Each structure stands twice: as C-alpha cells, then as structure tokens.
Short mmCIF file of C-alpha atoms in Angstrom, two decimals:
data_model
loop_
_atom_site.label_atom_id
_atom_site.label_comp_id
_atom_site.label_asym_id
_atom_site.label_seq_id
_atom_site.Cartn_x
_atom_site.Cartn_y
_atom_site.Cartn_z
CA UNK A 1 33.69 -0.90 -15.66
CA UNK A 2 34.56 -0.91 -11.81
CA UNK A 3 32.71 -3.22 -9.17
CA UNK A 4 31.92 -2.72 -5.55
CA UNK A 5 30.56 -4.65 -3.26
CA UNK A 6 28.57 -3.93 -0.01
CA UNK A 7 26.95 -5.43 2.99
CA UNK A 8 24.50 -3.66 4.50
CA UNK A 9 22.64 -5.06 8.11
CA UNK A 10 19.79 -4.81 10.36
CA UNK A 11 22.12 -2.85 12.33
CA UNK A 12 22.49 -0.55 8.68
CA UNK A 13 19.06 -0.17 8.40
CA UNK A 14 18.48 0.39 11.49
CA UNK A 15 21.08 3.80 11.55
CA UNK A 16 20.14 5.16 7.81
CA UNK A 17 17.23 3.43 5.71
CA UNK A 18 19.39 5.14 3.10
CA UNK A 19 22.48 3.12 2.89
CA UNK A 20 25.59 5.44 0.16
CA UNK A 21 27.83 3.49 -1.81
CA UNK A 22 29.96 6.44 -3.09
CA UNK A 23 32.85 6.65 -6.53
CA UNK A 24 34.24 8.49 -8.71
CA UNK A 25 33.48 9.62 -12.48
CA UNK A 26 36.46 10.80 -14.21
CA UNK A 27 36.08 14.42 -16.01
CA UNK A 28 34.13 14.27 -19.80
CA UNK A 29 31.70 11.32 -18.89
CA UNK A 30 28.85 11.25 -20.54
CA UNK A 31 27.51 8.37 -19.50
CA UNK A 32 27.03 5.76 -16.68
CA UNK A 33 25.69 2.20 -16.50
CA UNK A 34 24.36 0.96 -13.25
CA UNK A 35 23.98 -2.26 -11.81
CA UNK A 36 22.94 -3.69 -9.38
CA UNK A 37 22.30 -7.76 -7.23
CA UNK A 38 21.81 -9.50 -3.84
CA UNK A 39 19.58 -12.51 -2.59
CA UNK A 40 16.18 -11.44 -3.52
CA UNK A 41 13.21 -12.72 -1.30
CA UNK A 42 10.22 -11.60 0.63
CA UNK A 43 12.29 -10.93 3.64
CA UNK A 44 15.23 -8.55 1.68
CA UNK A 45 13.82 -7.02 -1.06
CA UNK A 46 16.79 -2.89 -1.85
CA UNK A 47 15.73 0.23 -3.66
CA UNK A 48 17.66 2.00 -6.41
CA UNK A 49 19.20 5.22 -7.04
CA UNK A 50 20.92 7.59 -7.50
CA UNK A 51 23.35 11.29 -6.10
CA UNK A 52 25.60 13.58 -8.33
CA UNK A 53 29.00 15.32 -6.83
CA UNK A 54 26.41 18.28 -5.83
CA UNK A 55 24.29 16.84 -3.34
CA UNK A 56 23.86 17.43 0.44
CA UNK A 57 22.58 15.50 3.54
CA UNK A 58 19.55 15.11 3.81
CA UNK A 59 17.86 17.69 3.32
CA UNK A 60 19.45 18.17 0.30
CA UNK A 61 17.90 20.82 -2.86
CA UNK A 62 20.74 19.56 -5.63
CA UNK A 63 22.22 16.68 -6.61
CA UNK A 64 19.60 14.16 -7.41
CA UNK A 65 19.90 11.91 -10.35
CA UNK A 66 17.32 9.24 -9.75
CA UNK A 67 15.64 6.26 -8.35
CA UNK A 68 13.15 3.46 -9.25
CA UNK A 69 12.83 2.07 -5.20
CA UNK A 70 12.22 -1.75 -5.64
CA UNK A 71 11.13 -1.92 -9.82
CA UNK A 72 14.44 -2.44 -11.11
CA UNK A 73 17.49 -3.39 -10.68
CA UNK A 74 20.07 -1.64 -13.19
CA UNK A 75 19.66 2.14 -15.16
CA UNK A 76 21.84 4.55 -16.67
CA UNK A 77 22.09 8.44 -16.80
CA UNK A 78 23.48 10.91 -19.34
CA UNK A 79 24.00 14.31 -20.92
CA UNK A 80 20.70 13.48 -23.20
CA UNK A 81 18.95 10.73 -21.79
CA UNK A 82 18.39 8.09 -18.67
CA UNK A 83 15.90 5.29 -17.98
CA UNK A 84 12.85 6.01 -16.41
CA UNK A 85 13.00 7.38 -12.83
CA UNK A 86 16.35 9.26 -14.09
CA UNK A 87 17.69 12.73 -14.72
CA UNK A 88 19.51 13.61 -18.22
CA UNK A 89 21.77 16.10 -17.99
CA UNK A 90 25.40 17.36 -16.95
CA UNK A 91 27.11 14.79 -15.66
CA UNK A 92 29.19 16.58 -13.49
CA UNK A 93 33.06 14.47 -12.39
CA UNK A 94 33.59 13.65 -9.00
CA UNK A 95 31.91 11.54 -6.36
CA UNK A 96 28.98 10.19 -7.03
CA UNK A 97 26.84 8.25 -4.73
CA UNK A 98 24.64 4.91 -5.61
CA UNK A 99 21.33 5.17 -2.81
CA UNK A 100 20.45 1.53 -1.15
CA UNK A 101 17.22 1.98 -0.07
CA UNK A 102 17.52 -1.39 3.30
CA UNK A 103 13.35 -1.17 2.76
CA UNK A 104 13.63 -5.10 3.90
CA UNK A 105 17.28 -6.65 5.36
CA UNK A 106 16.85 -10.61 6.52
CA UNK A 107 19.37 -11.23 10.37
CA UNK A 108 21.99 -12.24 8.51
CA UNK A 109 21.85 -9.53 6.61
CA UNK A 110 22.66 -8.75 2.61
CA UNK A 111 25.44 -8.73 0.33
CA UNK A 112 25.30 -6.48 -2.59
CA UNK A 113 26.94 -6.46 -5.48
CA UNK A 114 27.53 -3.21 -7.45
CA UNK A 115 28.66 -3.34 -11.76
CA UNK A 116 29.03 0.76 -12.81
CA UNK A 117 29.71 1.33 -16.13
CA UNK A 118 31.22 4.56 -17.92
CA UNK A 119 31.03 6.33 -20.86
CA UNK A 120 32.56 9.21 -22.57
CA UNK A 121 31.54 9.32 -26.25
CA UNK A 122 30.69 12.30 -27.66
CA UNK A 123 26.41 12.70 -26.92
CA UNK A 124 24.16 16.02 -26.85
CA UNK A 125 23.85 17.85 -23.65
CA UNK A 126 19.87 17.88 -24.28
CA UNK A 127 18.16 20.51 -21.00
CA UNK A 128 15.14 19.58 -19.33
CA UNK A 129 11.84 19.74 -20.24
CA UNK A 130 10.09 23.01 -19.72
CA UNK A 131 6.92 23.80 -18.68
CA UNK A 132 4.08 24.28 -20.73
CA UNK A 133 0.93 26.50 -18.53
CA UNK A 134 -1.85 25.88 -21.28
CA UNK A 135 -5.39 27.76 -20.02
CA UNK A 136 -9.08 27.05 -20.97
CA UNK A 137 -10.97 29.61 -20.30
CA UNK A 138 -14.66 30.09 -18.65
CA UNK A 139 -16.04 28.00 -15.49
CA UNK A 140 -16.65 25.43 -13.95
CA UNK A 141 -16.73 22.20 -11.98
CA UNK A 142 -14.16 20.13 -13.60
CA UNK A 143 -12.15 16.10 -13.30
CA UNK A 144 -10.12 15.51 -12.40
CA UNK A 145 -7.67 12.27 -10.42
CA UNK A 146 -4.12 13.36 -8.12
CA UNK A 147 -2.78 10.17 -8.24
CA UNK A 148 -1.30 7.77 -9.83
CA UNK A 149 2.07 6.16 -11.73
CA UNK A 150 4.08 5.22 -14.67
CA UNK A 151 6.68 3.49 -15.92
CA UNK A 152 9.43 5.37 -13.93
CA UNK A 153 8.93 4.42 -11.16
CA UNK A 154 6.69 1.02 -9.54
CA UNK A 155 3.90 1.53 -12.97
CA UNK A 156 4.58 -0.76 -15.74
CA UNK A 157 3.44 1.43 -17.99
CA UNK A 158 4.21 3.89 -19.60
CA UNK A 159 2.71 8.13 -19.48
CA UNK A 160 1.29 8.06 -22.78
CA UNK A 161 -1.24 5.21 -21.64
CA UNK A 162 -2.29 6.88 -18.58
CA UNK A 163 -2.55 10.09 -21.18
CA UNK A 164 -4.64 7.92 -23.08
CA UNK A 165 -6.16 6.71 -20.05
CA UNK A 166 -7.14 10.01 -18.77
CA UNK A 167 -8.76 11.41 -22.14
CA UNK A 168 -10.90 8.17 -22.04
CA UNK A 169 -11.63 8.56 -18.60
CA UNK A 170 -12.33 12.61 -20.46
CA UNK A 171 -10.75 13.84 -17.58
CA UNK A 172 -10.01 18.10 -17.56
CA UNK A 173 -6.91 17.53 -14.66
CA UNK A 174 -4.33 14.58 -13.93
CA UNK A 175 -1.13 14.54 -11.31
CA UNK A 176 1.15 12.08 -11.87
CA UNK A 177 2.84 11.25 -8.98
CA UNK A 178 5.50 8.93 -9.31
CA UNK A 179 7.97 7.66 -6.61
CA UNK A 180 10.01 10.11 -5.26
CA UNK A 181 10.80 10.94 -8.67
CA UNK A 182 10.69 14.31 -11.42
CA UNK A 183 11.83 12.39 -13.73
CA UNK A 184 8.26 12.07 -15.59
CA UNK A 185 8.09 15.70 -16.36
CA UNK A 186 9.97 14.61 -19.20
CA UNK A 187 6.20 13.81 -20.92
CA UNK A 188 3.89 15.17 -19.09
CA UNK A 189 6.00 19.40 -19.57
CA UNK A 190 5.85 19.35 -23.55
CA UNK A 191 2.27 16.71 -23.65
CA UNK A 192 0.51 19.34 -20.59
CA UNK A 193 -2.74 21.25 -23.46
CA UNK A 194 -5.67 22.96 -22.56
CA UNK A 195 -7.59 20.29 -23.07
CA UNK A 196 -5.62 17.85 -20.70
CA UNK A 197 -4.41 20.28 -17.78
CA UNK A 198 -1.53 18.17 -16.23
CA UNK A 199 -1.05 18.88 -12.39
CA UNK A 200 3.25 18.89 -10.92
CA UNK A 201 3.91 15.97 -8.69
CA UNK A 202 5.54 13.52 -6.98
CA UNK A 203 4.86 10.97 -4.00
CA UNK A 204 6.70 11.26 -1.52
CA UNK A 205 7.80 7.71 -0.31
CA UNK A 206 8.51 5.34 3.31
CA UNK A 207 8.79 3.48 5.02
CA UNK A 208 7.06 6.20 7.53
CA UNK A 209 3.93 7.06 5.14
CA UNK A 210 3.62 8.91 1.90
CA UNK A 211 2.07 12.22 1.27
CA UNK A 212 2.58 13.71 -2.18
CA UNK A 213 4.13 16.97 -3.80
CA UNK A 214 2.17 19.28 -6.23
CA UNK A 215 2.71 21.75 -7.62
CA UNK A 216 6.63 22.04 -7.18
CA UNK A 217 8.68 21.78 -10.51
CA UNK A 218 12.82 20.75 -8.19
CA UNK A 219 12.61 17.39 -7.06
CA UNK A 220 11.92 17.25 -2.56
CA UNK A 221 14.69 15.41 -0.98
CA UNK A 222 12.17 12.51 0.44
CA UNK A 223 15.34 11.42 2.05
CA UNK A 224 13.22 11.34 6.39
CA UNK A 225 14.32 8.89 8.42
CA UNK A 226 12.54 11.06 11.56
CA UNK A 227 9.21 11.67 12.91
CA UNK A 228 10.60 15.49 13.51
CA UNK A 229 11.37 14.84 9.37
CA UNK A 230 7.66 15.58 8.50
CA UNK A 231 8.57 19.67 9.44
CA UNK A 232 11.38 19.35 7.34
CA UNK A 233 9.52 17.92 4.27
CA UNK A 234 6.31 20.75 4.80
CA UNK A 235 8.55 23.50 4.79
CA UNK A 236 10.87 22.31 1.77
CA UNK A 237 7.04 22.54 -0.43
CA UNK A 238 6.15 25.43 1.25
CA UNK A 239 9.52 27.38 0.66
CA UNK A 240 8.82 26.68 -3.15
CA UNK A 241 5.29 27.64 -3.47
CA UNK A 242 3.56 23.58 -3.46
CA UNK A 243 1.03 22.24 -2.12
CA UNK A 244 1.97 19.50 0.60
CA UNK A 245 -0.73 16.44 0.95
CA UNK A 246 -1.23 13.28 3.43
CA UNK A 247 -1.57 10.47 1.64
CA UNK A 248 -4.04 7.31 2.59
CA UNK A 249 -3.69 7.50 6.14
CA UNK A 250 -4.93 3.67 7.18
CA UNK A 251 -4.12 0.29 8.21
CA UNK A 252 -1.86 -0.58 4.71
CA UNK A 253 0.58 2.14 4.95
CA UNK A 254 -0.31 4.95 7.97
CA UNK A 255 1.34 8.12 8.13
CA UNK A 256 3.72 7.69 11.56
CA UNK A 257 5.53 11.41 11.26
CA UNK A 258 4.04 13.68 12.73
CA UNK A 259 1.62 15.82 11.37
CA UNK A 260 3.63 18.68 9.87
CA UNK A 261 1.09 21.64 8.17
CA UNK A 262 -0.49 20.48 5.31
CA UNK A 263 -2.99 21.76 2.79
CA UNK A 264 -4.53 18.08 1.84
CA UNK A 265 -5.26 15.01 3.55
CA UNK A 266 -6.14 12.55 0.43
CA UNK A 267 -9.39 10.68 2.43
CA UNK A 268 -10.13 8.52 -0.73
CA UNK A 269 -7.73 6.58 -2.24
CA UNK A 270 -8.57 3.68 -4.84
CA UNK A 271 -12.31 1.96 -4.06
CA UNK A 272 -13.85 2.88 -1.52
CA UNK A 273 -13.40 -0.50 -0.08
CA UNK A 274 -9.62 0.11 0.75
CA UNK A 275 -9.83 1.14 4.13
CA UNK A 276 -11.10 4.49 3.13
CA UNK A 277 -13.46 4.91 5.63
CA UNK A 278 -10.59 4.72 8.28
CA UNK A 279 -9.18 7.61 6.17
CA UNK A 280 -12.01 9.58 6.52
CA UNK A 281 -12.22 8.19 10.62
CA UNK A 282 -9.04 9.86 11.00
CA UNK A 283 -9.70 13.42 8.49
CA UNK A 284 -12.52 13.92 10.64
CA UNK A 285 -10.64 13.59 14.19
CA UNK A 286 -8.34 16.32 12.66
CA UNK A 287 -11.09 18.19 11.66
CA UNK A 288 -12.46 17.88 14.69
CA UNK A 289 -9.52 19.04 17.24
CA UNK A 290 -10.00 23.00 14.32
CA UNK A 291 -7.23 22.25 11.45
CA UNK A 292 -8.10 23.35 8.59
CA UNK A 293 -7.57 21.04 5.95
CA UNK A 294 -8.67 20.13 2.34
CA UNK A 295 -10.47 16.93 1.52
CA UNK A 296 -8.70 15.16 -2.18
CA UNK A 297 -9.44 11.70 -3.90
CA UNK A 298 -7.07 9.89 -5.87
CA UNK A 299 -7.25 6.68 -7.79
CA UNK A 300 -2.91 5.40 -7.03
CA UNK A 301 -3.54 4.02 -10.57
CA UNK A 302 -0.46 2.74 -11.51
CA UNK A 303 -1.11 2.45 -15.11
CA UNK A 304 -1.08 -1.38 -17.24
CA UNK A 305 1.57 -2.00 -19.85
CA UNK A 306 -1.34 -1.89 -21.88
CA UNK A 307 -4.55 -0.22 -21.81
CA UNK A 308 -7.52 -0.86 -19.71
CA UNK A 309 -11.02 -1.10 -19.73
CA UNK A 310 -13.14 1.15 -17.35
CA UNK A 311 -14.41 -0.32 -14.04
CA UNK A 312 -13.88 -0.11 -10.25
CA UNK A 313 -10.28 -0.49 -9.89
CA UNK A 314 -9.33 1.84 -12.42
CA UNK A 315 -7.84 5.79 -13.12
CA UNK A 316 -9.82 8.20 -11.67
CA UNK A 317 -11.34 5.81 -9.17
CA UNK A 318 -11.92 8.25 -7.59
CA UNK A 319 -12.64 11.49 -9.41
CA UNK A 320 -11.78 15.09 -7.40
CA UNK A 321 -13.99 17.52 -9.11
CA UNK A 322 -13.20 21.37 -8.47
CA UNK A 323 -14.74 24.31 -9.10
CA UNK A 324 -12.05 26.58 -11.34
CA UNK A 325 -13.19 29.70 -12.66
CA UNK A 326 -10.70 28.72 -15.49
CA UNK A 327 -8.93 25.46 -16.06
CA UNK A 328 -4.39 25.69 -15.82
CA UNK A 329 -2.42 23.90 -12.92
CA UNK A 330 -2.79 27.32 -11.34
CA UNK A 331 -6.53 27.42 -10.62
CA UNK A 332 -6.80 24.26 -9.68
CA UNK A 333 -3.34 23.66 -6.74
CA UNK A 334 -5.15 27.08 -5.55
CA UNK A 335 -8.67 25.04 -5.74
CA UNK A 336 -7.08 22.30 -3.68
CA UNK A 337 -6.36 24.36 -1.24
CA UNK A 338 -9.08 26.06 -0.30
CA UNK A 339 -10.90 22.98 -0.51
CA UNK A 340 -14.13 24.36 -3.38
CA UNK A 341 -15.20 20.28 -4.86
CA UNK A 342 -15.59 17.42 -3.43
CA UNK A 343 -14.82 13.81 -4.20
CA UNK A 344 -16.83 11.57 -6.42
CA UNK A 345 -15.99 7.20 -6.81
CA UNK A 346 -15.65 7.67 -10.48
CA UNK A 347 -15.87 10.83 -13.69
CA UNK A 348 -19.82 10.20 -13.42
CA UNK A 349 -20.24 9.70 -10.16
CA UNK A 350 -22.90 11.35 -7.56
CA UNK A 351 -22.51 15.25 -8.35
CA UNK A 352 -21.84 16.98 -4.06
CA UNK A 353 -21.84 20.09 -4.05
CA UNK A 354 -22.63 22.58 -0.56
CA UNK A 355 -22.69 25.58 0.63
CA UNK A 356 -22.95 26.98 3.41
CA UNK A 357 -25.05 31.03 3.96
CA UNK A 358 -24.49 30.69 0.29
CA UNK A 359 -20.70 30.81 0.58
CA UNK A 360 -18.97 27.28 -0.74
CA UNK A 361 -17.35 24.48 0.57
CA UNK A 362 -13.30 25.91 2.14
CA UNK A 363 -15.11 28.74 3.18
CA UNK A 364 -15.57 30.11 6.70
CA UNK A 365 -19.07 31.49 7.98
CA UNK A 366 -19.69 32.41 10.87
CA UNK A 367 -23.51 32.01 14.01
CA UNK A 368 -26.06 30.09 12.85
CA UNK A 369 -25.97 28.44 9.58
CA UNK A 370 -28.81 27.25 6.42
CA UNK A 371 -27.32 25.00 3.97
CA UNK A 372 -27.86 22.98 0.97
CA UNK A 373 -26.41 20.23 -0.15
CA UNK A 374 -26.67 20.11 -4.19
CA UNK A 375 -27.01 16.04 -5.03
CA UNK A 376 -26.90 15.30 -8.94
CA UNK A 377 -27.60 10.92 -9.58
CA UNK A 378 -27.28 8.74 -6.55
CA UNK A 379 -31.35 8.89 -6.37
CA UNK A 380 -32.24 5.77 -3.44
CA UNK A 381 -30.08 6.99 -1.67
CA UNK A 382 -29.20 9.25 2.09
CA UNK A 383 -27.01 12.40 2.12
CA UNK A 384 -25.80 12.66 5.74
CA UNK A 385 -24.83 16.13 7.27
CA UNK A 386 -22.07 15.56 9.79
CA UNK A 387 -20.08 17.95 11.48
CA UNK A 388 -17.51 17.68 14.96
CA UNK A 389 -19.85 15.98 16.47
CA UNK A 390 -20.39 12.91 14.24
CA UNK A 391 -24.04 13.00 12.41
CA UNK A 392 -26.33 16.02 12.08
CA UNK A 393 -28.75 15.10 9.20
CA UNK A 394 -28.94 12.43 7.13
CA UNK A 395 -31.92 12.54 4.56
CA UNK A 396 -32.84 9.86 1.39
CA UNK A 397 -32.30 11.59 -1.51
CA UNK A 398 -35.01 11.82 -3.65
CA UNK A 399 -34.48 11.79 -7.28
CA UNK A 400 -31.12 12.23 -9.31
CA UNK A 401 -31.27 15.64 -8.96
CA UNK A 402 -32.20 16.62 -5.25
CA UNK A 403 -31.22 20.02 -2.69
CA UNK A 404 -30.75 18.22 1.30
CA UNK A 405 -31.38 21.18 3.24
CA UNK A 406 -30.05 22.01 6.80
CA UNK A 407 -30.41 24.62 9.48
CA UNK A 408 -28.53 24.86 12.98
CA UNK A 409 -25.63 26.09 14.71
CA UNK A 410 -22.99 23.29 13.84
CA UNK A 411 -19.94 22.64 15.59
CA UNK A 412 -16.17 23.65 13.83
CA UNK A 413 -17.22 22.40 10.71
CA UNK A 414 -19.96 21.39 8.70
CA UNK A 415 -19.48 18.36 4.99
CA UNK A 416 -21.34 16.17 3.46
CA UNK A 417 -22.09 12.63 2.03
CA UNK A 418 -23.51 10.37 0.35
CA UNK A 419 -24.07 7.52 1.36
CA UNK A 420 -25.07 3.92 -1.08
CA UNK A 421 -28.26 1.88 -0.11
CA UNK A 422 -30.09 2.52 -3.75
CA UNK A 423 -26.84 2.00 -5.42
CA UNK A 424 -25.26 -0.84 -2.47
CA UNK A 425 -25.52 -4.24 -4.60
CA UNK A 426 -24.34 -2.92 -7.64
CA UNK A 427 -21.77 -1.29 -6.05
CA UNK A 428 -19.84 -3.99 -4.35
CA UNK A 429 -21.61 -6.48 -7.08
CA UNK A 430 -18.65 -4.38 -9.68
CA UNK A 431 -16.10 -4.33 -6.41
CA UNK A 432 -16.20 -7.70 -5.95
CA UNK A 433 -16.36 -8.51 -10.68
CA UNK A 434 -13.54 -6.48 -11.27
CA UNK A 435 -11.40 -8.80 -8.40
CA UNK A 436 -12.20 -11.97 -10.59
CA UNK A 437 -12.78 -14.43 -8.00
CA UNK A 438 -9.52 -13.68 -5.88
CA UNK A 439 -8.82 -13.04 -2.10
CA UNK A 440 -9.95 -9.57 -1.00
CA UNK A 441 -7.51 -6.92 -1.94
CA UNK A 442 -5.78 -5.05 0.85
CA UNK A 443 -6.03 -7.46 4.00
CA UNK A 444 -9.60 -6.52 3.56
CA UNK A 445 -11.72 -9.87 5.11
CA UNK A 446 -15.36 -10.05 4.49
CA UNK A 447 -16.85 -8.20 7.58
CA UNK A 448 -15.69 -5.48 6.62
CA UNK A 449 -17.64 -5.65 2.96
CA UNK A 450 -19.46 -6.66 4.40
CA UNK A 451 -20.53 -4.52 7.40
CA UNK A 452 -18.99 -0.97 5.87
CA UNK A 453 -20.88 2.30 4.35
CA UNK A 454 -20.44 3.08 1.43
CA UNK A 455 -19.20 6.61 0.38
CA UNK A 456 -20.35 7.98 -2.77
CA UNK A 457 -19.58 11.62 -2.17
CA UNK A 458 -18.29 13.93 -0.18
CA UNK A 459 -17.46 17.05 -0.05
CA UNK A 460 -15.00 19.35 1.48
CA UNK A 461 -15.90 21.23 4.85
CA UNK A 462 -17.14 24.31 5.12
CA UNK A 463 -16.15 26.59 8.12
CA UNK A 464 -17.67 27.67 11.52
CA UNK A 465 -16.14 30.75 13.04
CA UNK A 466 -17.08 30.63 16.76
#
C-alpha cells in the first residue's frame, strides 16, 4: 500500500484543471486499487481518473484507463475487470498517474489524500469486447436517442437497465455517451442487435462545454484547456472517422470554446423547457452564417437504479428520427452527418418530413423552391417555415395527417418547426406533473414557462444554393 497527500490550490486550477499524481507500478501487478478522500463541500469538488504509462501530454491517443468524474472516490483496475468507467486489460509496469479534475477548489485550497494498493494474484488477461455489426434490412424512418448515461459515468443505473428502458420506449437505436469514458462498450458492444442498434459514443465533458463523439471505438482525449483545443478535438474525432456534435449550447452548460468543424449540433436536450429555445437560436444563427450543421436531439437521460415509467423527463425525450436505407450503425452515422431526419418530442411525437424541390432534408437545392412538410399527429398546432431571415410562413395544422406547403426564394436554407397550440396546455400540465410540485428545474422562472413557444418537432434544413 502507498499513501500520497497533495495540496491543490486555485493557482493549480488556473494553471491546468487536471492535476496529476504519479506513482510507480511494479512488474507483475495484476490489480490496482485507488481510494481518494478530501473535505467535500459545495465549493470543493475533485474529479477522479487514471492514466497508464502509455499516456502523453494532451492530446494523448493511448494510456487512458478510466474516468469517474465526481461520481466515485475509489476504483480498481485489473487485467480481467474494472470499476464501471474504467478499463481492464494489460497492466504495464512503470509510471502511472491518478488524474484529479479540479472542478471546484476553495480559496484556501484542498488537501487530497490517495491510497494506492497493488496486487499480484494470478488473473486472466481479458481482451476488450469486440464490436458487433448488426443490420436490419429495410428502408424507413427509425427512432433513437443520441445522448444518455449509465453508471459508467454519473448515473445510478446499469447498462442493462438502460437497455430495458430503450426497449420500453420502442427505440431502434441508442447512443450511450458516458462522460469522458468508453468503458460502457463492455456491455453495449456484445448486446447490440438488429432489434436495437447501439451507437458508439462518448461525451467530452469539461468545465467550458460538452460535446458528443459518435462512431469512434477509441477513447478521445477530453483534457482541453484552451479555447482553440476544440479544433484539436475535431481533428482527433475526424481522423478516426467519427462525428462531432456540440451539446446543449445554452445558459446552463454553454459551449465556451472556439467553434470547430462540427458535424452536428444538439439543438434539443431533455424536455423542451430546458432552455432549448436558446440552443435553437444559436443553431439558427450558425445556419444563417452559412454553416451546414445537422440538427440532432438527445434526452441526456441518466438511468436511475430502477426502470422508470415513461414521461416527459424520460429516455427518448426528445427522439431523433432518421431516414435509413437499413438499420445499422454505419447507416445511422451517415444519416446524422447528412441531416436526413428530424427531432420530435418523444417516440410517439409529431412526424415532420420536409422536402424541397423533391429533395430531402440535408440536401442542397438552387433557384426558387417548392417545399412540402408532411406532418403527422399535430392537429391544431402550427407549422412554421423559416430561413436565414426568420419566419416565412405560419400555417395552422388542419389534420393529424397533413401537408404544409411553401413556395418562394428562401435565403441560405429552409427548415420547419411544429409549434404547440392546441397541445400546449396538455404539454405544460405533463411537465408540471413530472416535477411533482418541486421548484422549477434548470434555473427556470415562471415567466420562461409561460412566455416561450413550445416546439414539438424540428426538421433539418434543406440548404439553398445562392
């Protein structure tokens, strides 16, 4: 056993929010146990992670052994198993490092105490889980959630409970984006199937912004410390053939880095009332500047320790709906990047399929346009067409199977929204019931609830060539 005491200060936090404590692992070690203690307080939060000797300074492409953020104060890593959030495998001798994330440090600093145990008992060397490549043949609309969490990061619930929740929601695909780790693949790789395709994901989580990485099996280094590091993040993702999405860019967790080359933007996270009108405004501004970024949504659902009933704060609220030629991870990623889909309030939420001059969402057209938006399940609400200048047309939706039309010369892009009117009172009532009389979440005020339009579905844009 080894005991290490360190003092961390605000000066350390300013210098680098990641503080490293090195220790040497002897030859033949098959398991390491690490425990951390400090005086926890509202103004003192220290995160926890681990690197092995293969790790380098940022950006590293190897050596990651796990991250639990502030969710745990102890973990183990062995050749055959590891604490959720951590990776089992080879245990190379040499200099390892405990990563301390200096999330909140009080003015007087904090004393952090680490206890490190080594074990050399004989253990198997278990390989990492192999990917599976399930395919469900047949073209059509497919529903999924692109942002959720298990106990491999800061949720209480297990991967198999989240799996059950996804089946309960009747989803076709699910991306499990645990914070700063890929340990969740231990369950989701072997359990991906043609009934429910699991999409590889990881949420890059820092104090200055969050982003989802999709379609990459490798760990992506999250230790960004400068605004320009976002471009390094994009390079790391794209070099590995993945997609990068900026998450929930709004007052609660804004994106304070430079805007990198990004494929998608999470314009809708959790219930619409969770400041999503701000995310949508920022998305509108980026489209209006000429950027081509696909809109996606995700619940950011943190699976509890038991299966929960469906409701406005559950998994797949909202749901991303994609047109796929087949259901497979490859097809899902391609449709996300192309913008061939829309976001709706739930798996049974309004359908919204926009075509412009016969071309689907995500494509580019030129000249005067004729647009059709097929809307389902939103009678009595409103359909709005928008371009870079704002709202062009506002239609009442006359039936549950209805087509809205627009012709003209939109600027830069054309997209559509379904806005609650007949359904508004019901949606507000469901939201109020879900919070069970507690104070409003997400630092909301009553005026926000009553003044903001409630979107029920958002299309991806069709881009207009000048």
